[in-house]
Coordinates of C-alpha atoms in Angstrom, one line a residue:
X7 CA 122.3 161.0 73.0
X8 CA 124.9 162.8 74.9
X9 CA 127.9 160.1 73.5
X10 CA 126.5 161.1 69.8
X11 CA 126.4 164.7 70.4
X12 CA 130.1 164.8 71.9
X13 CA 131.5 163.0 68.8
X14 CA 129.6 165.1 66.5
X15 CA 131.2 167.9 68.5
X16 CA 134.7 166.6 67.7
X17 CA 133.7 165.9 64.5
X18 CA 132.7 169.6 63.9
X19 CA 136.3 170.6 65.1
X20 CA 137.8 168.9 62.7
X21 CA 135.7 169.7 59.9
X22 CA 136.5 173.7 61.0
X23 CA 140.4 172.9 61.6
X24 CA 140.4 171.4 57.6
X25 CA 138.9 174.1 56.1
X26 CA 141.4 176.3 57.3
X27 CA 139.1 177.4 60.3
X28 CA 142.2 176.3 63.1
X29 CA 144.5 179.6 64.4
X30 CA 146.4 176.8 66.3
X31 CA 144.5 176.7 69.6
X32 CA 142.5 179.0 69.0
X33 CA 138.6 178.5 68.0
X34 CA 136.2 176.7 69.8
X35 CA 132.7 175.6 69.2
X36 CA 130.4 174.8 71.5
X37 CA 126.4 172.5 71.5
X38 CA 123.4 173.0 73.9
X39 CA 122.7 169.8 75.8
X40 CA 119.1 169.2 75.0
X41 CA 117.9 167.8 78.0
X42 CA 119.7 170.3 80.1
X43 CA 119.4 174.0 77.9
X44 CA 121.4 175.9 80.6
X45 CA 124.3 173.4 80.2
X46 CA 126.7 173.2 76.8
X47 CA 129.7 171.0 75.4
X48 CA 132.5 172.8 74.4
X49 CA 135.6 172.3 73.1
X50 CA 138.0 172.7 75.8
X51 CA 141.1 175.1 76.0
X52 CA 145.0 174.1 75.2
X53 CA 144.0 172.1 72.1
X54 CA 143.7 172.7 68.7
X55 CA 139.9 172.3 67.8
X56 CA 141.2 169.0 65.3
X57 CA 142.1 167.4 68.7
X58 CA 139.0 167.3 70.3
X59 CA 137.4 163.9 71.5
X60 CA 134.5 162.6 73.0
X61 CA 136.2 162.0 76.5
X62 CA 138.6 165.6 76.7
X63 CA 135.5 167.5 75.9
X64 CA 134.0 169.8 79.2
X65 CA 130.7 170.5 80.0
X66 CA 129.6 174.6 80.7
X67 CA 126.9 176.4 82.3
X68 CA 125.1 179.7 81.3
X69 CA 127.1 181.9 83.4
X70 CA 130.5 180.0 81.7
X71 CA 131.3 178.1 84.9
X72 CA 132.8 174.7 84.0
X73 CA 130.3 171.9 85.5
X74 CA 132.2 168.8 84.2
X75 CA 135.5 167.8 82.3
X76 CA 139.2 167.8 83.1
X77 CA 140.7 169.9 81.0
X78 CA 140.5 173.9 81.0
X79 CA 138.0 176.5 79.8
X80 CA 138.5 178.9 77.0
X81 CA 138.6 182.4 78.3
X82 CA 136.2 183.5 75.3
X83 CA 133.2 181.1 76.7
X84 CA 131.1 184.1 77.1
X85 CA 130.6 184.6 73.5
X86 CA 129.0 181.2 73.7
X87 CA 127.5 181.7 76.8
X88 CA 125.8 185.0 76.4
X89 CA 124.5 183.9 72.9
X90 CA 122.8 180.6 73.8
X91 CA 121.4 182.4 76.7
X92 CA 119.8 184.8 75.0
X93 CA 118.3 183.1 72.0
X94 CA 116.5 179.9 72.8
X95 CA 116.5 179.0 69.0
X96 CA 119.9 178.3 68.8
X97 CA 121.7 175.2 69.9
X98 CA 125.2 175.9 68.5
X99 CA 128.1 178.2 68.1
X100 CA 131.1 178.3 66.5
X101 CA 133.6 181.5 67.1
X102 CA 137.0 181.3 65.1
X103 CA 139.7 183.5 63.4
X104 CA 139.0 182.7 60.2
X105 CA 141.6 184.3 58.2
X106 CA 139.6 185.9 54.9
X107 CA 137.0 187.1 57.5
X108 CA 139.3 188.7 59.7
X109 CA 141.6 190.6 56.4
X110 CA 137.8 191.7 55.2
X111 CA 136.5 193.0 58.6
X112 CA 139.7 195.4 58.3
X113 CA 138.4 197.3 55.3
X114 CA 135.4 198.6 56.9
X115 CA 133.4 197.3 53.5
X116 CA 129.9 196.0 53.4
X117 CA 130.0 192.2 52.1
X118 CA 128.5 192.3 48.6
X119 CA 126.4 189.1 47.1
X120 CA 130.1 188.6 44.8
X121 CA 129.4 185.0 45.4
X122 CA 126.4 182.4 46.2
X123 CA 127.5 182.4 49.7
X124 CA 127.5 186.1 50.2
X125 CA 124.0 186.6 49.3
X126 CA 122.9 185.0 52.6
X127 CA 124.7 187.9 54.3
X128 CA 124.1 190.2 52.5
X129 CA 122.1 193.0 55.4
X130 CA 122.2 190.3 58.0
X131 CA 126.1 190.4 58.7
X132 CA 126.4 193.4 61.7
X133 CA 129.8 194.1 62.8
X134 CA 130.9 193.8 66.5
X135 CA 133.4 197.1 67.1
X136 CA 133.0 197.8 70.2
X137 CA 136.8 196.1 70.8
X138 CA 138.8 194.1 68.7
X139 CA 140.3 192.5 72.5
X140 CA 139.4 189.3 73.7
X141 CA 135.8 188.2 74.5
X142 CA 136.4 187.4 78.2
X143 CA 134.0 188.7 80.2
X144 CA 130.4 188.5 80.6
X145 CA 129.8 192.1 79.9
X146 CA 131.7 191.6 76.3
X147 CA 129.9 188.4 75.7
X148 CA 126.4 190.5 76.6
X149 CA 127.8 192.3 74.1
X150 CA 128.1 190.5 71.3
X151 CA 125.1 188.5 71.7
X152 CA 123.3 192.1 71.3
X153 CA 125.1 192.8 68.3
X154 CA 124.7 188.8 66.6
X155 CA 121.0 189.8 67.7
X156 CA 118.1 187.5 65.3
X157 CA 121.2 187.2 62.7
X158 CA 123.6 183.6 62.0
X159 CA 126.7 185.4 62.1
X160 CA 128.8 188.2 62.8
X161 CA 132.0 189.9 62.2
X162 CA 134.4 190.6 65.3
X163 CA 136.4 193.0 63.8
X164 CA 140.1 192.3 63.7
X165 CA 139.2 189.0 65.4
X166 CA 136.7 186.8 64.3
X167 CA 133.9 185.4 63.5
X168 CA 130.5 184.3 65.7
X169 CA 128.1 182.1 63.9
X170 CA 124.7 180.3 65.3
X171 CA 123.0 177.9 64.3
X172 CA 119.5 175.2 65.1
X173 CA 122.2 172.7 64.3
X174 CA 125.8 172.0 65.0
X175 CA 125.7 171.1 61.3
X176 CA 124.3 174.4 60.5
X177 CA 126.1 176.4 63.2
X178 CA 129.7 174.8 61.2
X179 CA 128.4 175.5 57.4
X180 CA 127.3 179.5 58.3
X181 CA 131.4 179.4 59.2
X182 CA 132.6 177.7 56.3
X183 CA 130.2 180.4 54.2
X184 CA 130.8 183.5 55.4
X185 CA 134.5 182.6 55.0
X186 CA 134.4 181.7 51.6
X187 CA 132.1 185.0 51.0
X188 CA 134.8 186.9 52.3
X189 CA 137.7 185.1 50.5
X190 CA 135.8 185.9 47.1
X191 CA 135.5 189.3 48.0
X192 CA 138.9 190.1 48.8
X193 CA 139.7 188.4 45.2
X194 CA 137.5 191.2 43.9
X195 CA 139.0 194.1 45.8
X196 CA 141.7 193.0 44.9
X197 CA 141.3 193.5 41.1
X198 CA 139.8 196.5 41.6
X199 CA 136.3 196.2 44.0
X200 CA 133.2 194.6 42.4
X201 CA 131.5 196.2 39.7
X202 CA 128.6 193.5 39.2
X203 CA 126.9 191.6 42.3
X204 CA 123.9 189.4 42.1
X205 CA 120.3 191.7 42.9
X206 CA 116.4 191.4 42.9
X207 CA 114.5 188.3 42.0
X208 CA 118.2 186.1 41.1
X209 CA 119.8 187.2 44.5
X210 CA 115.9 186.1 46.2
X211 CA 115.9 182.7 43.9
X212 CA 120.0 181.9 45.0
X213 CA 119.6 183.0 48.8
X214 CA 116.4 180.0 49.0
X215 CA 118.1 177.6 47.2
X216 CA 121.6 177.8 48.7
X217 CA 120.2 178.3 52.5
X218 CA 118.5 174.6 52.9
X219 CA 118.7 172.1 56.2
X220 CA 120.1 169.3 53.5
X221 CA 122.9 171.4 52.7
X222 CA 123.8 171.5 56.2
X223 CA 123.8 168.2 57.0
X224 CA 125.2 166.9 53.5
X225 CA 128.1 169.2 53.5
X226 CA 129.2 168.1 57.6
X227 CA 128.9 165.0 56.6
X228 CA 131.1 165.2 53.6
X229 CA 133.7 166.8 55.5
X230 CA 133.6 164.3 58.0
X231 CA 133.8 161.8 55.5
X232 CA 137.2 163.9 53.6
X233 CA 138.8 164.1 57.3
X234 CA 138.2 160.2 58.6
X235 CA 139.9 159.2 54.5
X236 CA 142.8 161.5 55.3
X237 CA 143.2 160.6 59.3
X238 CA 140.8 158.3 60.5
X239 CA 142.0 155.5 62.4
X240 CA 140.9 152.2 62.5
X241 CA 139.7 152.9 66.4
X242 CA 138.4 156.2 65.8
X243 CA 134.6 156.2 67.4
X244 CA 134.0 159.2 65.5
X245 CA 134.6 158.1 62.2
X246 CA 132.5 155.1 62.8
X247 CA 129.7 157.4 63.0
X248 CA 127.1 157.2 60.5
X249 CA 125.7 160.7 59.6
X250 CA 122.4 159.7 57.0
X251 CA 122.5 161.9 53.7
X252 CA 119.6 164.6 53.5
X253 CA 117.9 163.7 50.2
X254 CA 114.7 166.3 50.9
X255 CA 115.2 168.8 48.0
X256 CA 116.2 166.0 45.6
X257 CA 113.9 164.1 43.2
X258 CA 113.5 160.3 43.9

């Protein structure tokens, strides 16, 4: 199980790196082992998150200690740490610089359901402002877990992004979502701010039919699928993974 979860893990990298997620090396993302819950893969430091494999990947413990793994750890492991202490629920975390997210933290505006995707934020997106520095202590990665609290996601503003998720799956498409909520609101301020968001009973209806497990998995694995077409080598374990389609919430 380990094997699968570390190229799923470097799958997940390079799913983030093409959707514009990468800030050179930058970014990391990180998995619970689920037969050790105190222990986590992450993606380790000097790389980009696109060059991740199964072998250079280290192995972390609660307090951020590196337990296995040549290569070094990132000095912002306490965001990862702190949060997967803290909330039992959670198996995976994803912290990048996405740009739109970082330009929209700046304005000190509430994200507005503009789009599909930002109506699963929309009251459930806190901002962490308590430094726009470097997550590298404990203390600061306390900190942010407190902020994150029962939400998927929040804003590190000026930084970032933190997202959580059951799932690495579901942990990667929160990212990809509350970027593209905050790219389509910009677009708005832009022209002007939004004048018409979605509300009531259609914002309820959207939010449960965009926020599904199948969309998860169906999206990872069609981003996995776009990256092995575009790079994949013949020898590449990863994208000789088969990742099975989530058909639930379709008719047979």
């Amino acid at each position: 199980m380990t094997e699968a979860l570390r190229r799923k893990l470097t799958n997940a990298g390079r799913v983030l790196a093409s959707q514009d997620q990468g800030d050179f090396v930058a970014g990391h993302v990180t998995v619970r082992l689920p037969d050790d819950p105190g222990r986590f893969l992450m993606k380790p430091a000097t790389i980009g998150l696109e060059e991740m494999t199964p072998d250079n990947i280290i192995s972390v413990d609660l307090d951020g200690r590196k337990v296995d793994g040549a290569m070094p750890r990132h000095n912002e492991v306490f965001i990862h740490s702190e949060v997967l202490r803290v909330r039992s629920d959670i198996a995976a975390v994803v912290h990048t610089h996405a740009p739109h997210a970082v330009a929209f933290s700046s304005l000190g505006r509430e994200l507005v359901p503009v789009n599909n995707e930002a109506g699963y934020f929309y009251k459930r997106l806190p901002v962490f402002a308590e430094t726009t520095d470097l997550i590298v202590t404990p203390e600061r990665g306390k900190a942010v877990a407190r902020c994150l609290g029962q939400n998927s996601a929040v804003l590190l503003r000026n930084h970032g992004i933190v997202t959580a998720g059951r799932s690495i799956e579901e942990a990667v498409w929160i990212a990809l979502k509350l970027e593209r909520a905050c790219r389509v609101q910009l677009m708005a301020e832009w022209a002007g701010g939004p004048k018409l968001v979605a509300e009531g009973e259609d914002l309820a209806a959207k939010n449960k039919r965009g926020n599904r497990g199948d969309l998860y998995t169906n999206v990872f694995n069609y981003l996995v699928r776009a990256w092995c077409r575009m790079h994949g080598k013949a020898d590449d374990p990863c994208c000789a993974e088969h990742y099975t389609a989530d058909e639930s919430a379709y008719e047979k």
